[in-house]
Amino acid sequence: MLCTVLPIHRAWIHSTLSMHSSSSFSLQSDPSGSGTVGVNYGRLGNDLPSPPQVVQLLKAQGITKVKLYDTDSTVLSALSGSGISVVVALPNVQLSSAAASQSFTDSWIQSNILPYHPNTLIEAIAVGNEVFADPQNTTPFLVPAMKNVYASLVKYDVASSIKVTSPVALSALQTSYPSSSGSFKSDLIEPVITPMLNFLKQTGSYLMVNAYPFFAYSANTDKISLDYALLRNNAGNVDPNNGLVYKSLFDAQIDAVFAAMKALGFNDVKIVVSETGWPSKGDENEVGASEANAAAYNGNLVRRVLTGGGTPLRPNEPLNVYLFALFNENEKPGPTSERNYGLFYPNEQKVYNIPLTAEALAGSPNMMNGSKSQVEAQPPSSVGQTWCVANAGAGEEKLQQALDYACGEGGADCHAIQPGATCYDPNTVEAHASYAFNSYYQRNARGAGPAISPALPMSSLNLPSVFVNFIYHMS
């Protein structure tokens, strides 16, 4: 198969942060072994559709998983028989009771799990949410509560199918830069982090992590580039301790958690990103909050996850991510951004017209079929289409400069020619330049059609004139 750029279809998904009640849905993973992308379903709004309507919406979109931040009976009942997998939650306010008595967790499981499972496919219980950041100081109750919940699952013979975990905020880290120096806060390690990681390891579960590059970028625009935060092509950052190159703040944040776990001897515990997102609107001081940036972040993240590959520190471990949120929620407290993270408006219309499944992404530029040894960054032998390829005669140095421009300022979608991605091979400047130039052309000038000369220099499309590359019209 040829690895070329078809007319651009952006896979933009809007995700969001929640400090309050929410739920999450996941897109089905690509059969090639890539990860999954979930979308949190928050319900802090007075104009949201009913749970049965929401389930129908999710099914219509091809969404196959849901993560709740409670055990609302109307939601769990609506999900029964839907084929959608579910993560439920025991809220922070119940942690002290759950920690104090297995009788409490027995009763909780009897009331909130057994009446629904397995017709409602409950796959995990999130015990608390960002407990270390809870002003009510529920941290001491977390691990005992997790252990009691698990013991109750064992008692009722459902522990083999339901995991126990807990979402952790990045504020639990003492150090996050560089990623290889990631470490947990010293006052949390002995009383809660180490016992929790040991529990997760022993039970075969995973750590949930809430990661928001938006917050880091918004507070450090003088140090963090927007492209780095939005997973767009950029020069990247090299970790001075191990030489790994980071092309996104998201990867750097997740690897900081991996490094922190490794430092405590838990290199084999997996991570699920339980919340991540970028607001489409914010207050004046919320730098970077915009529809375009939200679309770029979530779209690039979805594409990255569904096309496979892990982080630089864990390159072979698929990413599993939940974006927040399903809807814009008009009753969420806090800044404007908190009410503007939704994939859908409450009337069930998309905030962005984007594909939400691996199947929908299959026709996009970054979902090409074929093995890496088979792909080439050249135009296909099709008719009636206009394509752009690099002019090898321009020389490797000039092609590299033009490639950098196209993937940077030019806005070309260059994810597929990054190391390990589907179009990385053949690893030559000419092949990569052809891919990038064609992406740039399809994005910026394809609408000109036959009026564009087959020998038109890319300078007419705003590339520097010395970087001459040709557009071929095949008919």
Coordinates of C-alpha atoms in Angstrom, one line a residue, residues 12 29 43 70 111 130 132 142 150 225 252 257 259 261 263 308-309 312 361 368 401 410-411 445 462 475:
W12 CA -11.1 16.1 16.3
S29 CA -9.6 0.2 19.9
R43 CA -24.2 15.2 34.4
D70 CA -21.1 7.3 40.6
S111 CA -26.8 -2.4 46.1
E130 CA -8.3 12.7 43.0
F132 CA -4.9 13.5 47.4
L142 CA -8.2 5.4 50.3
Y150 CA -12.0 -5.8 46.5
S225 CA 5.1 26.0 23.1
A252 CA 6.0 13.8 29.1
V257 CA 4.2 9.1 36.4
A259 CA 9.1 7.1 36.2
M261 CA 6.3 4.3 39.9
A263 CA 11.4 4.6 41.4
G308 CA -1.0 2.8 18.1
G309 CA 2.2 3.3 20.0
P312 CA 8.8 7.2 24.8
L361 CA -10.6 7.2 11.2
M368 CA -3.3 3.9 6.2
Q401 CA 14.0 23.0 5.7
G410 CA 2.5 25.3 7.6
G411 CA 0.2 23.2 9.8
A445 CA -4.8 24.5 -1.8
N462 CA 3.3 30.1 1.2
S475 CA -5.9 12.5 -15.2

